[in-house]
């Protein structure tokens, strides 16, 4: 018997499916609405779509605008969480929960209700607390772009850019985030100054990647120990499994249940319209379409993932086709 997801990737079928989805989405009539609370993102043409699927054997199958770069925004929180877990291990969970919040990603009431302990690392206050853990005492201009550098390492490219216009735009418009960081500080859950935490957070959100690059950046989340070649340790594999669990339960905020129901894969969205989705042991997938749904997740990116998962039979909740 073949082990599902390990030896049975039908690349020909995958190419057909990806090509088909790129055509279908390209013909869509409803594209959703770009995030407008970050002025620089509001300028992006919503009628765009890209998809890239990196399979565990290293093949990249892509369609649409898969080389166009976009702001990864909250997808960066996956990489920040990975780094925080690497640095601090299970201690991370003393300062941030692992539960879906059932509230929007920038909810203030949620922080009050839980006395400064954000429900999970993917809502904005959770990501701010995680970033506080990454600062390592650095301040002001001395703060390195730790998350960007990690992404660059995962992709194997030195030149991963940060969109400075998006950085400026978010610094000048990010009043809610500053309020959330101040609340965390007032509850004693930020060690560093609010401005320094905002600095690292805003810069990681403004990392610009294409779908092809994002799928490569997420590769470490689909690998299991058989991909070791001396590179994936047991600890790395365990950490990836945990990050995937949080992506499944909290990755699309208040839309996580609907996403699990429709797509059935751990995934993380960003208000730039990107989504990174993982098929464990099988594929790392990036989709991008800047129009969002009411929860701030890409409308057509979600639809594309729903179709891909169904047509490839990739839901983690069980196979329908025989393998
Ligand atoms: O802090 C913000 O509001 C944005 N930089 C990131 C939010 C985000 O991407 C939510 N995801 N769908």
Short mmCIF file of C-alpha atoms and ligand atoms in Angstrom, two decimals:
data_model
loop_
_atom_site.label_atom_id
_atom_site.label_comp_id
_atom_site.label_asym_id
_atom_site.label_seq_id
_atom_site.Cartn_x
_atom_site.Cartn_y
_atom_site.Cartn_z
CA UNK A 1 0.00 0.00 0.00
CA UNK A 2 1.29 3.46 -0.75
CA UNK A 3 1.33 5.85 2.15
CA UNK A 4 -0.94 8.71 1.27
CA UNK A 5 0.92 11.93 0.67
CA UNK A 6 4.32 10.32 0.49
CA UNK A 7 4.56 8.58 -2.84
CA UNK A 8 1.33 9.39 -4.57
CA UNK A 9 1.57 12.96 -5.79
CA UNK A 10 0.16 12.92 -9.29
CA UNK A 11 2.06 15.85 -10.80
CA UNK A 12 0.22 15.70 -14.09
CA UNK A 13 -3.12 15.95 -12.33
CA UNK A 14 -1.77 18.71 -10.09
CA UNK A 15 -0.69 20.75 -13.11
CA UNK A 16 -4.11 20.33 -14.71
CA UNK A 17 -5.86 21.32 -11.50
CA UNK A 18 -3.65 24.39 -10.94
CA UNK A 19 -4.06 25.54 -14.56
CA UNK A 20 -7.83 25.05 -14.32
CA UNK A 21 -8.09 27.03 -11.08
CA UNK A 22 -6.00 29.89 -12.50
CA UNK A 23 -8.41 30.14 -15.46
CA UNK A 24 -11.55 29.89 -13.31
CA UNK A 25 -10.40 32.49 -10.81
CA UNK A 26 -9.22 34.75 -13.62
CA UNK A 27 -12.81 34.77 -14.89
CA UNK A 28 -14.32 35.62 -11.49
CA UNK A 29 -16.84 38.44 -11.27
CA UNK A 30 -16.64 39.10 -7.52
CA UNK A 31 -13.09 39.82 -6.29
CA UNK A 32 -13.65 41.07 -2.72
CA UNK A 33 -12.39 44.31 -1.27
CA UNK A 34 -8.74 45.30 -0.63
CA UNK A 35 -7.75 46.18 2.95
CA UNK A 36 -8.29 49.92 3.17
CA UNK A 37 -7.19 50.64 6.73
CA UNK A 38 -3.57 50.42 5.50
CA UNK A 39 -3.62 53.09 2.76
CA UNK A 40 -0.80 51.52 0.74
CA UNK A 41 -2.70 48.21 0.45
CA UNK A 42 -5.87 49.99 -0.67
CA UNK A 43 -4.04 51.02 -3.87
CA UNK A 44 -3.55 47.44 -5.07
CA UNK A 45 -5.67 46.26 -8.01
CA UNK A 46 -7.92 43.53 -6.61
CA UNK A 47 -8.34 41.73 -9.94
CA UNK A 48 -5.18 39.67 -9.55
CA UNK A 49 -4.56 36.04 -8.68
CA UNK A 50 -1.50 33.84 -8.28
CA UNK A 51 -0.90 30.30 -7.09
CA UNK A 52 2.21 28.19 -6.46
CA UNK A 53 2.38 24.62 -5.18
CA UNK A 54 5.72 23.20 -4.06
CA UNK A 55 5.59 19.45 -3.67
CA UNK A 56 7.73 17.50 -1.26
CA UNK A 57 9.95 16.27 -4.05
CA UNK A 58 10.86 19.86 -4.89
CA UNK A 59 8.65 20.41 -7.96
CA UNK A 60 6.99 23.81 -8.27
CA UNK A 61 3.68 23.97 -10.12
CA UNK A 62 2.37 27.50 -10.49
CA UNK A 63 -0.29 29.52 -12.27
CA UNK A 64 -1.56 33.08 -12.68
CA UNK A 65 0.57 35.93 -11.35
CA UNK A 66 2.79 33.60 -9.34
CA UNK A 67 5.85 35.89 -9.66
CA UNK A 68 4.11 39.10 -8.59
CA UNK A 69 5.17 40.19 -5.13
CA UNK A 70 2.66 41.21 -2.47
CA UNK A 71 2.77 42.25 1.16
CA UNK A 72 2.69 39.09 3.27
CA UNK A 73 1.22 40.90 6.30
CA UNK A 74 -0.08 38.43 8.90
CA UNK A 75 1.47 35.42 7.16
CA UNK A 76 4.70 36.72 8.71
CA UNK A 77 3.26 35.73 12.11
CA UNK A 78 3.84 32.05 11.23
CA UNK A 79 7.56 32.66 10.84
CA UNK A 80 7.69 34.86 13.96
CA UNK A 81 5.98 32.12 15.99
CA UNK A 82 8.44 29.53 14.66
CA UNK A 83 11.34 31.74 15.76
CA UNK A 84 9.84 32.41 19.19
CA UNK A 85 9.32 28.67 19.75
CA UNK A 86 12.89 28.04 18.65
CA UNK A 87 14.20 30.64 21.09
CA UNK A 88 11.93 30.13 24.08
CA UNK A 89 10.27 26.73 23.64
CA UNK A 90 7.10 26.05 25.60
CA UNK A 91 7.58 29.19 27.70
CA UNK A 92 5.96 31.08 24.82
CA UNK A 93 2.58 29.75 25.97
CA UNK A 94 2.82 31.48 29.33
CA UNK A 95 2.37 34.82 27.55
CA UNK A 96 0.05 33.91 24.70
CA UNK A 97 -2.75 31.33 24.38
CA UNK A 98 -3.36 28.68 21.72
CA UNK A 99 -7.10 29.09 21.39
CA UNK A 100 -9.18 30.51 18.54
CA UNK A 101 -10.37 33.95 19.59
CA UNK A 102 -13.77 34.09 17.92
CA UNK A 103 -13.11 37.82 17.52
CA UNK A 104 -11.50 39.91 14.78
CA UNK A 105 -7.69 39.97 14.58
CA UNK A 106 -7.48 43.49 15.99
CA UNK A 107 -10.06 43.13 18.76
CA UNK A 108 -9.41 45.27 21.82
CA UNK A 109 -12.13 43.73 24.00
CA UNK A 110 -10.50 40.34 23.65
CA UNK A 111 -7.31 41.68 25.27
CA UNK A 112 -9.22 43.25 28.12
CA UNK A 113 -11.25 40.13 28.69
CA UNK A 114 -8.13 37.98 28.92
CA UNK A 115 -6.11 40.43 31.02
CA UNK A 116 -3.38 41.08 28.49
CA UNK A 117 -2.81 37.44 27.51
CA UNK A 118 -3.79 37.30 23.82
CA UNK A 119 -5.82 34.25 22.83
CA UNK A 120 -3.31 33.12 20.19
CA UNK A 121 -0.15 34.22 18.39
CA UNK A 122 -1.92 35.14 15.14
CA UNK A 123 -4.33 37.85 16.27
CA UNK A 124 -2.49 41.18 16.29
CA UNK A 125 -1.93 41.45 20.06
CA UNK A 126 -0.61 37.88 20.09
CA UNK A 127 1.82 38.68 17.30
CA UNK A 128 2.97 41.81 19.14
CA UNK A 129 3.70 39.77 22.26
CA UNK A 130 5.55 37.17 20.15
CA UNK A 131 7.62 39.95 18.57
CA UNK A 132 8.44 41.26 22.04
CA UNK A 133 10.03 37.83 22.63
CA UNK A 134 12.16 38.22 19.50
CA UNK A 135 13.63 41.63 20.35
CA UNK A 136 16.31 40.27 22.65
CA UNK A 137 16.94 43.65 24.24
CA UNK A 138 17.52 45.43 20.88
CA UNK A 139 16.14 48.96 20.49
CA UNK A 140 15.45 51.52 17.78
CA UNK A 141 17.61 51.30 14.66
CA UNK A 142 19.54 48.40 16.15
CA UNK A 143 16.53 46.09 15.76
CA UNK A 144 17.36 43.53 13.07
CA UNK A 145 14.79 42.28 10.55
CA UNK A 146 14.81 38.89 12.23
CA UNK A 147 11.67 37.56 10.56
CA UNK A 148 12.72 38.72 7.07
CA UNK A 149 16.13 37.10 7.60
CA UNK A 150 14.52 33.82 8.64
CA UNK A 151 12.31 33.87 5.55
CA UNK A 152 15.36 34.59 3.37
CA UNK A 153 17.15 31.63 4.92
CA UNK A 154 14.17 29.33 4.33
CA UNK A 155 13.90 30.43 0.69
CA UNK A 156 17.65 30.41 0.16
CA UNK A 157 17.75 33.97 -1.22
CA UNK A 158 19.55 36.95 0.29
CA UNK A 159 17.48 39.67 -1.32
CA UNK A 160 14.08 39.40 0.33
CA UNK A 161 12.65 42.90 0.30
CA UNK A 162 10.60 44.92 2.74
CA UNK A 163 8.18 47.35 1.11
CA UNK A 164 9.13 50.64 2.77
CA UNK A 165 5.94 52.37 1.54
CA UNK A 166 3.87 49.76 3.37
CA UNK A 167 6.05 50.25 6.47
CA UNK A 168 5.39 54.01 6.43
CA UNK A 169 1.72 53.52 5.70
CA UNK A 170 1.30 51.15 8.63
CA UNK A 171 3.32 53.29 11.02
CA UNK A 172 1.09 56.26 10.33
CA UNK A 173 -2.21 54.35 10.36
CA UNK A 174 -1.61 51.68 13.00
CA UNK A 175 -3.48 53.28 15.90
CA UNK A 176 -5.30 50.10 16.90
CA UNK A 177 -2.09 48.09 16.98
CA UNK A 178 -0.42 50.75 19.10
CA UNK A 179 -3.41 50.62 21.44
CA UNK A 180 -3.12 46.82 21.62
CA UNK A 181 0.61 47.02 22.34
CA UNK A 182 -0.07 49.62 25.03
CA UNK A 183 -2.69 47.37 26.57
CA UNK A 184 -0.26 44.43 26.57
CA UNK A 185 2.34 46.68 28.21
CA UNK A 186 -0.11 47.90 30.84
CA UNK A 187 -0.95 44.30 31.73
CA UNK A 188 2.79 43.60 32.11
CA UNK A 189 2.99 41.39 29.00
CA UNK A 190 5.55 43.43 27.01
CA UNK A 191 9.17 43.60 28.19
CA UNK A 192 10.21 46.13 25.55
CA UNK A 193 8.93 49.57 24.64
CA UNK A 194 5.80 49.81 22.50
CA UNK A 195 7.65 51.67 19.70
CA UNK A 196 10.30 48.97 19.44
CA UNK A 197 7.72 46.19 19.32
CA UNK A 198 5.77 48.14 16.66
CA UNK A 199 9.00 48.57 14.67
CA UNK A 200 9.72 44.84 14.35
CA UNK A 201 6.02 44.01 13.80
CA UNK A 202 5.36 46.53 11.04
CA UNK A 203 8.55 45.59 9.19
CA UNK A 204 7.81 41.86 9.22
CA UNK A 205 4.27 42.50 7.90
CA UNK A 206 5.74 44.54 5.02
CA UNK A 207 7.95 41.72 3.71
CA UNK A 208 7.15 41.32 0.01
CA UNK A 209 7.08 37.86 -1.54
CA UNK A 210 5.65 36.21 -4.64
CA UNK A 211 3.57 33.03 -4.42
CA UNK A 212 6.55 31.01 -5.61
CA UNK A 213 8.76 32.49 -2.88
CA UNK A 214 6.11 32.08 -0.19
CA UNK A 215 5.56 28.42 -1.07
CA UNK A 216 9.31 27.90 -0.72
CA UNK A 217 9.40 29.80 2.58
CA UNK A 218 6.69 27.46 3.97
CA UNK A 219 8.45 24.29 2.88
CA UNK A 220 9.79 23.56 6.37
CA UNK A 221 6.20 23.21 7.59
CA UNK A 222 5.37 20.33 5.24
CA UNK A 223 8.49 18.27 5.83
CA UNK A 224 8.61 15.33 8.12
CA UNK A 225 11.54 13.46 9.49
CA UNK A 226 12.03 11.42 6.37
CA UNK A 227 13.16 14.57 4.61
CA UNK A 228 15.95 14.84 7.08
CA UNK A 229 19.05 14.36 4.96
CA UNK A 230 20.59 15.55 8.17
CA UNK A 231 18.61 18.81 7.96
CA UNK A 232 15.27 18.35 9.69
CA UNK A 233 15.85 17.39 13.31
CA UNK A 234 13.21 15.78 15.49
CA UNK A 235 12.82 19.14 17.26
CA UNK A 236 12.27 20.98 13.96
CA UNK A 237 9.66 18.43 12.88
CA UNK A 238 7.84 18.66 16.22
CA UNK A 239 7.85 22.46 16.08
CA UNK A 240 6.48 22.44 12.54
CA UNK A 241 3.67 20.15 13.66
CA UNK A 242 2.77 22.56 16.45
CA UNK A 243 2.82 25.61 14.21
CA UNK A 244 0.54 23.74 11.79
CA UNK A 245 -1.88 23.04 14.63
CA UNK A 246 -2.13 26.74 15.49
CA UNK A 247 -2.54 27.57 11.79
CA UNK A 248 -5.45 25.15 11.56
CA UNK A 249 -7.28 26.45 14.61
CA UNK A 250 -6.42 30.17 14.46
CA UNK A 251 -4.93 30.92 11.03
CA UNK A 252 -7.99 32.61 9.52
CA UNK A 253 -9.17 34.32 12.69
CA UNK A 254 -12.93 34.24 13.05
CA UNK A 255 -13.13 32.39 9.73
CA UNK A 256 -10.97 29.45 10.88
CA UNK A 257 -13.90 27.06 11.34
CA UNK A 258 -15.36 27.81 7.93
CA UNK A 259 -11.90 27.48 6.36
CA UNK A 260 -11.28 24.09 8.02
CA UNK A 261 -14.70 22.96 6.82
CA UNK A 262 -14.16 24.07 3.24
CA UNK A 263 -10.41 23.58 2.72
CA UNK A 264 -9.30 21.20 5.49
CA UNK A 265 -5.68 22.40 5.67
CA UNK A 266 -3.58 24.37 8.15
CA UNK A 267 -3.16 27.84 6.66
CA UNK A 268 -2.41 31.45 7.45
CA UNK A 269 -3.82 34.49 5.72
CA UNK A 270 -2.67 38.10 5.46
CA UNK A 271 -4.57 41.27 4.61
CA UNK A 272 -2.31 41.66 1.57
CA UNK A 273 -4.46 38.83 0.13
CA UNK A 274 -1.94 36.01 0.48
CA UNK A 275 -2.55 32.63 2.12
CA UNK A 276 0.06 30.00 2.94
CA UNK A 277 -1.44 26.50 3.26
CA UNK A 278 0.30 23.28 4.19
CA UNK A 279 -0.50 19.71 3.16
CA UNK A 280 1.62 17.80 5.68
CA UNK A 281 4.22 15.56 4.02
CA UNK A 282 2.96 16.64 0.63
CA UNK A 283 2.96 20.30 -0.37
CA UNK A 284 3.47 23.91 0.60
CA UNK A 285 0.97 26.13 -1.19
CA UNK A 286 0.78 29.88 -1.64
CA UNK A 287 -2.17 31.71 -3.19
CA UNK A 288 -2.72 35.42 -3.58
CA UNK A 289 -5.64 37.60 -4.53
CA UNK A 290 -5.88 41.01 -2.81
CA UNK A 291 -9.68 41.17 -2.42
CA UNK A 292 -10.74 40.12 1.08
CA UNK A 293 -13.83 38.63 2.71
CA UNK A 294 -15.47 39.96 5.88
CA UNK A 295 -12.86 38.30 8.13
CA UNK A 296 -9.92 39.86 6.29
CA UNK A 297 -9.00 36.67 4.41
CA UNK A 298 -8.53 36.51 0.64
CA UNK A 299 -11.92 35.77 -0.93
CA UNK A 300 -10.66 34.11 -4.09
CA UNK A 301 -7.51 32.73 -2.49
CA UNK A 302 -9.78 30.74 -0.16
CA UNK A 303 -11.94 29.59 -3.05
CA UNK A 304 -8.83 28.49 -4.97
CA UNK A 305 -7.60 26.49 -1.98
CA UNK A 306 -11.01 24.90 -1.53
CA UNK A 307 -10.96 23.71 -5.13
CA UNK A 308 -7.33 22.58 -5.00
CA UNK A 309 -7.81 20.61 -1.80
CA UNK A 310 -10.99 18.97 -3.13
CA UNK A 311 -9.62 18.11 -6.58
CA UNK A 312 -6.30 16.77 -5.18
CA UNK A 313 -8.07 15.09 -2.25
CA UNK A 314 -5.71 16.84 0.16
CA UNK A 315 -7.89 17.61 3.19
CA UNK A 316 -6.16 16.47 6.39
CA UNK A 317 -9.56 15.18 7.54
CA UNK A 318 -9.47 12.05 5.41
CA UNK A 319 -9.21 10.88 1.84
CA UNK A 320 -12.28 10.42 -0.32
CA UNK A 321 -10.56 8.78 -3.28
CA UNK A 322 -8.79 5.46 -3.00
CA UNK A 323 -5.00 5.65 -3.13
O1 LIG B 1 -1.52 44.72 11.82
C1 LIG B 1 -2.28 44.66 10.86
O2 LIG B 1 -3.46 44.98 10.93
C2 LIG B 1 -1.69 44.14 9.57
N1 LIG B 1 -0.34 44.51 9.45
C3 LIG B 1 -1.77 42.65 9.52
C4 LIG B 1 -3.17 42.11 9.70
C5 LIG B 1 -3.43 40.93 8.85
O3 LIG B 1 -2.75 40.65 7.91
C6 LIG B 1 -4.67 40.18 9.17
N2 LIG B 1 -4.83 39.06 8.26
N3 LIG B 1 -5.66 38.70 7.52
#
